Every structure is written in C-alpha cells, then in structure tokens.
Amino acid sequence: MGGQKMKSKFLDYDIENDVLYIYFEKAQEAISREVGEGIFLRLDPNTDQVVGVTVLNIRKQIIPTDKTLVETHA
C-alpha cells in the first residue's frame, strides 16, 4: 500500500438488493472493475486509485449455502 493510510471509510448496505458498498473516501464518480464473482473495485477515473468496493449478493459471499460444506464443519 506504499505507506498510505486510509483516512476514513464508509459502509452502506442495501438489504433489499443484498449489496454492500464500501467507500474509502466520500462517494464519488468512479469506474468499476470486476475482480471476482460479484466483487467490484471502484476506481477514480483520473488516477486509477481504488476509492471503494462493491459486493453483490453479500450474504451468499459470506454465508456458506453448500450443504456439504456445512456438514463437513459440523
């Protein structure tokens, strides 16, 4: 991270659409680049710096729904 510190972060969760928005600075215009299934980095279009992250279907991303996975850990 080159010694840079994150000044602040903001979280927004859209429960109806199950989308988590993480902002490292104030919300701003950005371009999105998908880096994983349903995971997008938000980039400042002028500097290409990461200004946020958007995660679609966050509940599916963090809660296992595969029955065999749950049984294996029981």
Short mmCIF file of N, CA, C and O in Angstrom, two decimals:
data_model
loop_
_atom_site.label_atom_id
_atom_site.label_comp_id
_atom_site.label_asym_id
_atom_site.label_seq_id
_atom_site.Cartn_x
_atom_site.Cartn_y
_atom_site.Cartn_z
N MET A 1 0.83 -1.19 0.00
CA MET A 1 0.00 0.00 0.00
C MET A 1 0.87 1.25 0.00
O MET A 1 0.35 2.34 0.10
N GLY A 2 2.15 1.10 -0.09
CA GLY A 2 3.01 2.25 -0.24
C GLY A 2 3.02 3.22 0.92
O GLY A 2 3.30 4.39 0.74
N GLY A 3 2.69 2.76 2.12
CA GLY A 3 2.72 3.64 3.28
C GLY A 3 1.55 4.60 3.38
O GLY A 3 1.49 5.40 4.29
N GLN A 4 0.61 4.53 2.43
CA GLN A 4 -0.55 5.42 2.51
C GLN A 4 -1.52 4.89 3.55
O GLN A 4 -1.68 3.69 3.70
N LYS A 5 -2.15 5.79 4.26
CA LYS A 5 -3.13 5.40 5.26
C LYS A 5 -4.52 5.77 4.76
O LYS A 5 -4.71 6.79 4.12
N MET A 6 -5.48 4.91 5.10
CA MET A 6 -6.86 5.19 4.76
C MET A 6 -7.40 6.15 5.80
O MET A 6 -7.36 5.86 7.00
N LYS A 7 -7.86 7.32 5.37
CA LYS A 7 -8.34 8.33 6.31
C LYS A 7 -9.66 7.93 6.95
O LYS A 7 -9.87 8.10 8.13
N SER A 8 -10.59 7.42 6.14
CA SER A 8 -11.88 7.03 6.66
C SER A 8 -12.53 6.06 5.70
O SER A 8 -12.11 5.92 4.57
N LYS A 9 -13.55 5.39 6.17
CA LYS A 9 -14.30 4.52 5.29
C LYS A 9 -15.77 4.63 5.63
O LYS A 9 -16.15 4.94 6.75
N PHE A 10 -16.56 4.40 4.65
CA PHE A 10 -17.99 4.47 4.80
C PHE A 10 -18.58 3.16 4.29
O PHE A 10 -18.14 2.63 3.29
N LEU A 11 -19.58 2.66 4.99
CA LEU A 11 -20.25 1.44 4.60
C LEU A 11 -21.72 1.73 4.37
O LEU A 11 -22.35 2.43 5.15
N ASP A 12 -22.25 1.18 3.30
CA ASP A 12 -23.68 1.22 3.03
C ASP A 12 -24.11 -0.18 2.65
O ASP A 12 -23.42 -0.86 1.88
N TYR A 13 -25.23 -0.62 3.21
CA TYR A 13 -25.75 -1.93 2.86
C TYR A 13 -27.17 -1.77 2.36
O TYR A 13 -28.03 -1.22 3.05
N ASP A 14 -27.42 -2.26 1.16
CA ASP A 14 -28.75 -2.25 0.56
C ASP A 14 -29.35 -3.62 0.82
O ASP A 14 -29.05 -4.59 0.13
N ILE A 15 -30.17 -3.71 1.88
CA ILE A 15 -30.71 -5.00 2.31
C ILE A 15 -31.64 -5.59 1.26
O ILE A 15 -31.67 -6.80 1.05
N GLU A 16 -32.40 -4.74 0.58
CA GLU A 16 -33.36 -5.23 -0.41
C GLU A 16 -32.67 -5.92 -1.57
O GLU A 16 -33.12 -6.94 -2.07
N ASN A 17 -31.54 -5.37 -2.01
CA ASN A 17 -30.81 -5.93 -3.15
C ASN A 17 -29.58 -6.72 -2.73
O ASN A 17 -28.88 -7.26 -3.58
N ASP A 18 -29.30 -6.79 -1.42
CA ASP A 18 -28.18 -7.54 -0.87
C ASP A 18 -26.85 -7.10 -1.49
O ASP A 18 -26.08 -7.91 -2.02
N VAL A 19 -26.60 -5.79 -1.42
CA VAL A 19 -25.37 -5.21 -1.98
C VAL A 19 -24.67 -4.40 -0.89
O VAL A 19 -25.29 -3.57 -0.22
N LEU A 20 -23.38 -4.65 -0.71
CA LEU A 20 -22.57 -3.90 0.24
C LEU A 20 -21.68 -2.93 -0.53
O LEU A 20 -21.01 -3.32 -1.50
N TYR A 21 -21.71 -1.67 -0.11
CA TYR A 21 -20.86 -0.63 -0.71
C TYR A 21 -19.87 -0.17 0.35
O TYR A 21 -20.26 0.16 1.47
N ILE A 22 -18.60 -0.17 0.01
CA ILE A 22 -17.55 0.32 0.91
C ILE A 22 -16.85 1.47 0.18
O ILE A 22 -16.40 1.30 -0.96
N TYR A 23 -16.80 2.62 0.84
CA TYR A 23 -16.15 3.80 0.26
C TYR A 23 -14.95 4.16 1.13
O TYR A 23 -15.07 4.22 2.34
N PHE A 24 -13.80 4.40 0.50
CA PHE A 24 -12.62 4.80 1.25
C PHE A 24 -12.51 6.30 1.36
O PHE A 24 -11.76 6.82 2.16
N GLU A 25 -13.23 6.98 0.53
CA GLU A 25 -13.34 8.44 0.55
C GLU A 25 -14.82 8.74 0.39
O GLU A 25 -15.63 7.84 0.28
N LYS A 26 -15.19 10.01 0.33
CA LYS A 26 -16.58 10.35 0.08
C LYS A 26 -17.01 9.72 -1.24
O LYS A 26 -16.20 9.58 -2.16
N ALA A 27 -18.28 9.36 -1.32
CA ALA A 27 -18.80 8.78 -2.56
C ALA A 27 -18.50 9.73 -3.72
O ALA A 27 -18.66 10.94 -3.60
N GLN A 28 -18.03 9.16 -4.81
CA GLN A 28 -17.65 9.98 -5.95
C GLN A 28 -17.84 9.18 -7.23
O GLN A 28 -18.02 7.96 -7.19
N GLU A 29 -17.78 9.87 -8.34
CA GLU A 29 -17.87 9.20 -9.63
C GLU A 29 -16.68 8.26 -9.77
O GLU A 29 -15.54 8.59 -9.41
N ALA A 30 -16.94 7.06 -10.24
CA ALA A 30 -15.87 6.07 -10.36
C ALA A 30 -16.23 5.08 -11.46
O ALA A 30 -17.38 4.99 -11.88
N ILE A 31 -15.22 4.36 -11.89
CA ILE A 31 -15.46 3.26 -12.81
C ILE A 31 -15.30 1.97 -12.01
O ILE A 31 -14.58 1.93 -11.01
N SER A 32 -16.00 0.93 -12.42
CA SER A 32 -15.95 -0.33 -11.70
C SER A 32 -15.21 -1.38 -12.52
O SER A 32 -15.35 -1.44 -13.74
N ARG A 33 -14.44 -2.19 -11.81
CA ARG A 33 -13.72 -3.28 -12.45
C ARG A 33 -13.98 -4.53 -11.62
O ARG A 33 -13.67 -4.59 -10.43
N GLU A 34 -14.57 -5.55 -12.26
CA GLU A 34 -14.88 -6.79 -11.55
C GLU A 34 -13.59 -7.57 -11.31
O GLU A 34 -12.82 -7.83 -12.23
N VAL A 35 -13.36 -7.93 -10.05
CA VAL A 35 -12.14 -8.65 -9.68
C VAL A 35 -12.44 -10.07 -9.19
O VAL A 35 -11.53 -10.85 -8.95
N GLY A 36 -13.69 -10.38 -9.04
CA GLY A 36 -14.14 -11.70 -8.63
C GLY A 36 -15.63 -11.75 -8.87
O GLY A 36 -16.25 -10.73 -9.18
N GLU A 37 -16.21 -12.91 -8.73
CA GLU A 37 -17.64 -13.03 -8.99
C GLU A 37 -18.43 -12.12 -8.05
O GLU A 37 -18.45 -12.33 -6.84
N GLY A 38 -19.03 -11.08 -8.61
CA GLY A 38 -19.85 -10.16 -7.83
C GLY A 38 -19.06 -9.19 -6.97
O GLY A 38 -19.64 -8.52 -6.12
N ILE A 39 -17.75 -9.10 -7.17
CA ILE A 39 -16.91 -8.19 -6.38
C ILE A 39 -16.27 -7.19 -7.34
O ILE A 39 -15.57 -7.57 -8.29
N PHE A 40 -16.53 -5.91 -7.09
CA PHE A 40 -16.07 -4.85 -7.98
C PHE A 40 -15.22 -3.83 -7.22
O PHE A 40 -15.61 -3.37 -6.16
N LEU A 41 -14.07 -3.50 -7.78
CA LEU A 41 -13.29 -2.37 -7.27
C LEU A 41 -13.81 -1.13 -7.95
O LEU A 41 -14.07 -1.13 -9.15
N ARG A 42 -13.95 -0.04 -7.19
CA ARG A 42 -14.35 1.25 -7.76
C ARG A 42 -13.11 2.10 -7.85
O ARG A 42 -12.40 2.29 -6.86
N LEU A 43 -12.82 2.58 -9.06
CA LEU A 43 -11.58 3.29 -9.33
C LEU A 43 -11.85 4.73 -9.75
O LEU A 43 -12.77 4.99 -10.54
N ASP A 44 -11.04 5.64 -9.24
CA ASP A 44 -11.10 7.03 -9.68
C ASP A 44 -10.69 7.04 -11.15
O ASP A 44 -9.62 6.55 -11.50
N PRO A 45 -11.54 7.58 -12.04
CA PRO A 45 -11.24 7.53 -13.47
C PRO A 45 -10.01 8.35 -13.87
O PRO A 45 -9.43 8.11 -14.93
N ASN A 46 -9.60 9.29 -13.05
CA ASN A 46 -8.45 10.14 -13.38
C ASN A 46 -7.12 9.57 -12.87
O ASN A 46 -6.08 9.75 -13.50
N THR A 47 -7.15 8.89 -11.72
CA THR A 47 -5.90 8.42 -11.11
C THR A 47 -5.77 6.91 -11.06
O THR A 47 -4.71 6.39 -10.74
N ASP A 48 -6.87 6.20 -11.32
CA ASP A 48 -6.92 4.74 -11.23
C ASP A 48 -6.72 4.24 -9.81
O ASP A 48 -6.43 3.07 -9.58
N GLN A 49 -6.86 5.12 -8.81
CA GLN A 49 -6.78 4.74 -7.40
C GLN A 49 -8.09 4.08 -6.97
O GLN A 49 -9.16 4.48 -7.39
N VAL A 50 -7.99 3.08 -6.11
CA VAL A 50 -9.18 2.43 -5.58
C VAL A 50 -9.87 3.38 -4.60
O VAL A 50 -9.25 3.85 -3.65
N VAL A 51 -11.15 3.67 -4.85
CA VAL A 51 -11.90 4.55 -3.97
C VAL A 51 -13.04 3.81 -3.26
O VAL A 51 -13.71 4.37 -2.41
N GLY A 52 -13.23 2.54 -3.62
CA GLY A 52 -14.27 1.77 -2.96
C GLY A 52 -14.38 0.36 -3.50
O GLY A 52 -13.67 -0.03 -4.43
N VAL A 53 -15.29 -0.39 -2.88
CA VAL A 53 -15.55 -1.77 -3.26
C VAL A 53 -17.06 -1.97 -3.22
O VAL A 53 -17.73 -1.48 -2.31
N THR A 54 -17.58 -2.71 -4.18
CA THR A 54 -18.99 -3.09 -4.19
C THR A 54 -19.05 -4.61 -4.22
O THR A 54 -18.36 -5.24 -5.01
N VAL A 55 -19.87 -5.19 -3.32
CA VAL A 55 -20.01 -6.64 -3.28
C VAL A 55 -21.48 -6.98 -3.47
O VAL A 55 -22.33 -6.60 -2.65
N LEU A 56 -21.77 -7.68 -4.56
CA LEU A 56 -23.13 -8.12 -4.84
C LEU A 56 -23.41 -9.41 -4.09
O LEU A 56 -22.50 -10.22 -3.86
N ASN A 57 -24.66 -9.62 -3.70
CA ASN A 57 -25.07 -10.84 -3.01
C ASN A 57 -24.15 -11.15 -1.83
O ASN A 57 -23.64 -12.26 -1.70
N ILE A 58 -23.97 -10.16 -0.98
CA ILE A 58 -23.00 -10.29 0.11
C ILE A 58 -23.34 -11.46 1.04
O ILE A 58 -22.44 -12.14 1.53
N ARG A 59 -24.61 -11.73 1.26
CA ARG A 59 -24.96 -12.85 2.14
C ARG A 59 -24.46 -14.17 1.57
O ARG A 59 -23.98 -15.03 2.30
N LYS A 60 -24.56 -14.34 0.26
CA LYS A 60 -24.07 -15.56 -0.37
C LYS A 60 -22.54 -15.60 -0.35
O LYS A 60 -21.95 -16.68 -0.33
N GLN A 61 -21.90 -14.44 -0.35
CA GLN A 61 -20.44 -14.39 -0.35
C GLN A 61 -19.86 -14.80 1.01
O GLN A 61 -18.78 -15.37 1.07
N ILE A 62 -20.59 -14.51 2.10
CA ILE A 62 -20.02 -14.76 3.43
C ILE A 62 -20.68 -15.91 4.19
O ILE A 62 -20.13 -16.37 5.17
N ILE A 63 -21.84 -16.38 3.74
CA ILE A 63 -22.54 -17.45 4.44
C ILE A 63 -22.57 -18.67 3.53
O ILE A 63 -23.14 -18.60 2.44
N PRO A 64 -21.95 -19.78 3.93
CA PRO A 64 -21.96 -20.96 3.06
C PRO A 64 -23.37 -21.49 2.86
O PRO A 64 -24.14 -21.60 3.82
N THR A 65 -23.70 -21.79 1.62
CA THR A 65 -25.02 -22.35 1.33
C THR A 65 -24.92 -23.77 0.80
O THR A 65 -25.92 -24.43 0.61
N ASP A 66 -23.70 -24.24 0.59
CA ASP A 66 -23.49 -25.60 0.12
C ASP A 66 -23.65 -26.55 1.30
O ASP A 66 -22.91 -26.49 2.27
N LYS A 67 -24.64 -27.46 1.21
CA LYS A 67 -24.95 -28.35 2.32
C LYS A 67 -23.74 -29.20 2.72
O LYS A 67 -23.50 -29.41 3.90
N THR A 68 -22.95 -29.66 1.77
CA THR A 68 -21.79 -30.49 2.10
C THR A 68 -20.76 -29.68 2.88
O THR A 68 -20.10 -30.20 3.77
N LEU A 69 -20.60 -28.40 2.56
CA LEU A 69 -19.67 -27.56 3.28
C LEU A 69 -20.10 -27.40 4.73
O LEU A 69 -19.30 -27.51 5.65
N VAL A 70 -21.39 -27.22 4.94
CA VAL A 70 -21.91 -27.06 6.30
C VAL A 70 -21.75 -28.38 7.08
O VAL A 70 -21.34 -28.39 8.22
N GLU A 71 -22.06 -29.53 6.44
CA GLU A 71 -21.93 -30.81 7.09
C GLU A 71 -20.48 -31.13 7.46
O GLU A 71 -20.21 -31.71 8.49
N THR A 72 -19.55 -30.74 6.63
CA THR A 72 -18.13 -31.00 6.86
C THR A 72 -17.64 -30.30 8.12
O THR A 72 -16.78 -30.81 8.82
N HIS A 73 -18.19 -29.13 8.42
CA HIS A 73 -17.76 -28.35 9.57
C HIS A 73 -18.57 -28.62 10.82
O HIS A 73 -18.34 -28.02 11.84
N ALA A 74 -19.56 -29.50 10.74
CA ALA A 74 -20.41 -29.76 11.90
C ALA A 74 -19.76 -30.69 12.89
O ALA A 74 -18.85 -31.39 12.66
#
